[in-house]
Short mmCIF file of C-alpha atoms and ligand atoms in Angstrom, two decimals:
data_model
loop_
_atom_site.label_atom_id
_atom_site.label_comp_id
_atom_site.label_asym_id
_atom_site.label_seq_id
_atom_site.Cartn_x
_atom_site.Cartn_y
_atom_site.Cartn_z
CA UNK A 1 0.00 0.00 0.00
CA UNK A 2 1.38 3.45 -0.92
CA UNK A 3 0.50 6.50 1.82
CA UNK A 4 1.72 9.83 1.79
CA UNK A 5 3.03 11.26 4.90
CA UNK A 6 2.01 14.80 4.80
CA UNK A 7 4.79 16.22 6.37
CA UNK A 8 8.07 18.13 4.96
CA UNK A 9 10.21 17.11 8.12
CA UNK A 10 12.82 14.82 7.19
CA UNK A 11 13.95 13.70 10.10
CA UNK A 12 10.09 12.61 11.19
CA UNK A 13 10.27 11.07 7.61
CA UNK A 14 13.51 9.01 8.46
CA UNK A 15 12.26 7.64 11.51
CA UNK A 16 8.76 6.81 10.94
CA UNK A 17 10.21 4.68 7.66
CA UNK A 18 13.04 3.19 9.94
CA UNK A 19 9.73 1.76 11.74
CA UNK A 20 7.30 1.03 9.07
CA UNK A 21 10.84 -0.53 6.58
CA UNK A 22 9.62 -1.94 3.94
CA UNK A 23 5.77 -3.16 4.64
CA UNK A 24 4.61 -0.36 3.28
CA UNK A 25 5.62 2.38 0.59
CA UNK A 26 5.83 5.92 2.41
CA UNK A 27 5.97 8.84 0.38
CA UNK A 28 6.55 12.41 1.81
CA UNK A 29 4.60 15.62 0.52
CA UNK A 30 7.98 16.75 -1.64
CA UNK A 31 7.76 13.13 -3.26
CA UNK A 32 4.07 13.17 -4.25
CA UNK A 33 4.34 16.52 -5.92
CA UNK A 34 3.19 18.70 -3.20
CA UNK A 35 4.94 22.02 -2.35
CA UNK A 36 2.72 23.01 0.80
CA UNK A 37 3.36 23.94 4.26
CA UNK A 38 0.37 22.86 6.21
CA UNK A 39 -0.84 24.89 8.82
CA UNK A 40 -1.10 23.71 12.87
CA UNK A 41 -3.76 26.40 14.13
CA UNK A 42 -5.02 24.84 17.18
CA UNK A 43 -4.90 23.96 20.71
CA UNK A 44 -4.30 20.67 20.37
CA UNK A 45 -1.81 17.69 18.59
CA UNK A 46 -4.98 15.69 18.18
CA UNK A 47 -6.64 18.83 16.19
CA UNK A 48 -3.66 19.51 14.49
CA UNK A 49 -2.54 15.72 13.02
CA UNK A 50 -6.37 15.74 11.50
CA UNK A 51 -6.38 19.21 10.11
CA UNK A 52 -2.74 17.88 8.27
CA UNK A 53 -4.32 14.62 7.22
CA UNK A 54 -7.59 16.24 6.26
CA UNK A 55 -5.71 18.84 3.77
CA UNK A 56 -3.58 16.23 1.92
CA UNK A 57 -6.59 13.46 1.70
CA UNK A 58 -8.97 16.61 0.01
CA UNK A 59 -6.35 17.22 -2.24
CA UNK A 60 -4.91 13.63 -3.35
CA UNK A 61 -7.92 11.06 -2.56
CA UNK A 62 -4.99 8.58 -1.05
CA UNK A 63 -4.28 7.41 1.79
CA UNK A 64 -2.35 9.53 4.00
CA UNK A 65 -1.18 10.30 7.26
CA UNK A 66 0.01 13.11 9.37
CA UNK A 67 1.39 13.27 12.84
CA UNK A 68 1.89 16.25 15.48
CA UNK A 69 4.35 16.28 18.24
CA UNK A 70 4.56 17.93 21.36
CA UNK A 71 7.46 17.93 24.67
CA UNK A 72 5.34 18.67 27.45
CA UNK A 73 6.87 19.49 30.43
CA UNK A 74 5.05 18.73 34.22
CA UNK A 75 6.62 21.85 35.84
CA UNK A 76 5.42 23.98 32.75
CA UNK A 77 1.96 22.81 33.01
CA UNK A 78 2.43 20.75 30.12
CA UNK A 79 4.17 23.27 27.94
CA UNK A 80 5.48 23.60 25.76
CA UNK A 81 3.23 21.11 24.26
CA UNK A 82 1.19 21.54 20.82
CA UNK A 83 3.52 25.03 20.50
CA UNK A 84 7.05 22.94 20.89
CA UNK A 85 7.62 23.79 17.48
CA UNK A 86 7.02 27.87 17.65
CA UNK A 87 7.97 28.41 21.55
CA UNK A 88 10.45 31.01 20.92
CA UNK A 89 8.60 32.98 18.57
CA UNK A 90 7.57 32.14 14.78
CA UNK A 91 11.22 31.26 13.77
CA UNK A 92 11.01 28.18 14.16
CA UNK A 93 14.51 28.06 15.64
CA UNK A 94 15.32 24.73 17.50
CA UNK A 95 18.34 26.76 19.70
CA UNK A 96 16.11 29.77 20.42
CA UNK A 97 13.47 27.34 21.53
CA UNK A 98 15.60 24.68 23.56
CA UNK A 99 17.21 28.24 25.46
CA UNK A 100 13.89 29.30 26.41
CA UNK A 101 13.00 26.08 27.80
CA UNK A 102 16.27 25.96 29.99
CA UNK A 103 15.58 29.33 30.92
CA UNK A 104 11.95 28.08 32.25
CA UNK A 105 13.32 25.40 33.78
CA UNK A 106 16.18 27.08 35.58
CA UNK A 107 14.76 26.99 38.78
CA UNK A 108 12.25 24.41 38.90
CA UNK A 109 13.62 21.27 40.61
CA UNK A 110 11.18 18.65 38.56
CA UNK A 111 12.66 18.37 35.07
CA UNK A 112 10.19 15.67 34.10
CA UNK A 113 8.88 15.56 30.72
CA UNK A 114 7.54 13.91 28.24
CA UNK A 115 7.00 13.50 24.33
CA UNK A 116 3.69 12.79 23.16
CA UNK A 117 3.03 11.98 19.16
CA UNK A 118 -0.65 11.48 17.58
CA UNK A 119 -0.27 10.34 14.41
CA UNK A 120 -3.66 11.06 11.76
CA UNK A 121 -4.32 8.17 9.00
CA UNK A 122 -6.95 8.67 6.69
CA UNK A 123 -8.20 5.58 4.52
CA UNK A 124 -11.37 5.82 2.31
CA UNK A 125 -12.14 8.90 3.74
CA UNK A 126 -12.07 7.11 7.63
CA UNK A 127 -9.85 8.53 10.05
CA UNK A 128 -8.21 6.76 12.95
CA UNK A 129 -5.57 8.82 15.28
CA UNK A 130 -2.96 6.64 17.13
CA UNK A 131 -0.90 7.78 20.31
CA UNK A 132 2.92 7.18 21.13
CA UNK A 133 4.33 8.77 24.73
CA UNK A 134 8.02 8.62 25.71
CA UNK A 135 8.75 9.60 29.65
CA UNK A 136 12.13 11.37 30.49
CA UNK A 137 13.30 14.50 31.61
CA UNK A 138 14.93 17.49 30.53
CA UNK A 139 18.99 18.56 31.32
CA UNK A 140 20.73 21.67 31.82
CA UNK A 141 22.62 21.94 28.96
CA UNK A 142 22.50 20.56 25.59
CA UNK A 143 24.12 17.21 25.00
CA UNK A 144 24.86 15.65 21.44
CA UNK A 145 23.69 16.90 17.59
CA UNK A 146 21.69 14.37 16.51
CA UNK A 147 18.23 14.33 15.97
CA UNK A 148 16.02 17.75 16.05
CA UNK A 149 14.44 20.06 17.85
CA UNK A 150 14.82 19.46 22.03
CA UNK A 151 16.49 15.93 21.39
CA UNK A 152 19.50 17.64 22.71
CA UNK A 153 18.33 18.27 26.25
CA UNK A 154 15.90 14.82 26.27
CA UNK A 155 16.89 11.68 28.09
CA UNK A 156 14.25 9.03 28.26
CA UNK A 157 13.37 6.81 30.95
CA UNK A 158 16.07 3.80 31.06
CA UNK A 159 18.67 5.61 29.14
CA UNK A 160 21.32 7.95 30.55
CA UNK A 161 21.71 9.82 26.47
CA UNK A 162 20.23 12.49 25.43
CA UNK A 163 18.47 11.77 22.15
CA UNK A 164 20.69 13.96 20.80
CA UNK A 165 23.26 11.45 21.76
CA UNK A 166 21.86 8.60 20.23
CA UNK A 167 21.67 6.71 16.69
CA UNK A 168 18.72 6.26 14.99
CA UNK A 169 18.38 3.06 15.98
CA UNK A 170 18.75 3.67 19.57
CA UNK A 171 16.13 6.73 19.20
CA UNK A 172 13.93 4.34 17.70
CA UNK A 173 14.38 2.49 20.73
CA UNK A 174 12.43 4.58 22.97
CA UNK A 175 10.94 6.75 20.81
CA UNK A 176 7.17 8.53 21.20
CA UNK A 177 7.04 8.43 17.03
CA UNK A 178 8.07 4.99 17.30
CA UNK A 179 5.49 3.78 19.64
CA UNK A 180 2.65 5.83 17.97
CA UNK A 181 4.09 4.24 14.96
CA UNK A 182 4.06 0.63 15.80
CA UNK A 183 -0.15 1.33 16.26
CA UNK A 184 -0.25 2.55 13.00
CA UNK A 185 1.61 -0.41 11.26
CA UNK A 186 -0.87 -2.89 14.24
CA UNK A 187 -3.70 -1.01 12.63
CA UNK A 188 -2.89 -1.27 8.73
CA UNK A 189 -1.94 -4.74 9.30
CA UNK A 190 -5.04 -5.65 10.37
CA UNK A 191 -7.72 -4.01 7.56
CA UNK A 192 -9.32 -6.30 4.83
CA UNK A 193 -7.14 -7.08 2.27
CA UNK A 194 -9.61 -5.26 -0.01
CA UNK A 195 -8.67 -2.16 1.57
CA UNK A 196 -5.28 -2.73 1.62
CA UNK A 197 -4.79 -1.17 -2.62
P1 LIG B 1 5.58 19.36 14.91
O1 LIG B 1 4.65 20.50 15.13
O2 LIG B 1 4.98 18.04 15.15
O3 LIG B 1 6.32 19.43 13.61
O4 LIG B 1 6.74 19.45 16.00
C1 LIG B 1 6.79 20.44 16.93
C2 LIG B 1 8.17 20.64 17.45
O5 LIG B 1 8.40 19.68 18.46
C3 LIG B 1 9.30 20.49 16.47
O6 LIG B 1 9.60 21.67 15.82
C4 LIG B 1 10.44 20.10 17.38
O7 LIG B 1 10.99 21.25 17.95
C5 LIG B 1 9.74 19.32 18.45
N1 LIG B 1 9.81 17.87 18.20
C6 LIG B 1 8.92 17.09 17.55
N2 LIG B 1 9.34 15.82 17.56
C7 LIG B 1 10.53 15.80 18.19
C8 LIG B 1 11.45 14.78 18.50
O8 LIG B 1 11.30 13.60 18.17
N3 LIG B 1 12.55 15.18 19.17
C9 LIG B 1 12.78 16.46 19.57
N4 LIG B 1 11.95 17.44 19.30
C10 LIG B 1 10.82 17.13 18.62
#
């Protein structure tokens, strides 16, 4: 089965496809044609993955999926959450956003955190969302340049690495995208054949 992953991130691309491999074809928007940057207006991830789905499934008619990510932080009241991406300000800068976190953070002694990915597939017009969660907490200063965004300043539960720190294959190991991804693959697996092409 062929579904476009509406999203322009490479790195999301990467490691959703070092999940899925080769059981099914995964194109991203630049590969099916489309030169778009979707927009994430609302208060939620949940709201957000549909409204990405829901654009590329009006436009194409195939099967697609879209996921949001947030870090969400339990001395921040959950923030930075379904802003993580524009914390610092519209830039989009991953330094400018992991400095204002630290800042935040400075004097809070609970550094717990955690990543939370809902991934959007549609399918014949039918959508389903799926959930991954990884548990860590957040450092004082960056460690490592792999990765994106706060991966950095990350370290899951049972590791002593920041993501930043790690492989692919060790991200993969703990990863929110992975787990939400490992639904998604459950799910597909288990439709009719019919609906499979
Ligand atoms: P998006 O809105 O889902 O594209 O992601 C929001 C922001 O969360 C991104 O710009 C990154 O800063 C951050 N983010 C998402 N996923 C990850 C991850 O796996 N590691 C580190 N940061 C992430």
């Amino acid at each position: 089965m062929k579904l476009i992953f509406a999203t322009n991130n490479l790195h999301k691309v990467e490691e959703i496809k070092a999940v899925i491999n080769d059981s099914f074809q995964v194109i991203a928007l630049k590969e099916a044609g489309i030169d778009m940057d979707i927009p994430e207006p609302h208060e939620t991830l949940e709201a957000n993955a549909s409204e990405k789905s829901r654009t590329i499934y009006h436009l194409t008619k195939t099967g697609c999926f879209s996921e949001d990510t947030g870090l969400e932080v339990a001395a921040l009241n959950g923030e930075p959450g379904v802003k993580s991406a524009r914390y610092a300000g519209e830039g989009r800068s991953f330094d400018r956003n992991i400095e204002k976190l630290l800042q935040k953070l400075q004097d809070k002694p609970d550094k717990s955190a955690r990543f939370r990915t809902v991934i959007s597939l549609i399918i014949e017009g039918r959508e389903t969302l799926f959930e991954g969660v990884c548990p860590g907490r957040i450092i004082d200063e960056k460690r490592g340049t792999r990765g994106f965004g706060y991966d950095p300043v990350f370290i899951p539960d049972g590791s002593d690495k920041t993501f930043g720190e790690m492989s692919l294959e060790e991200k993969t190991k703990y990863s929110h995208r992975t787990k939400a991804t490992e639904k998604l693959v459950a799910f597909l697996n288990s439709l009719e054949p019919i609906n499979k092409f």
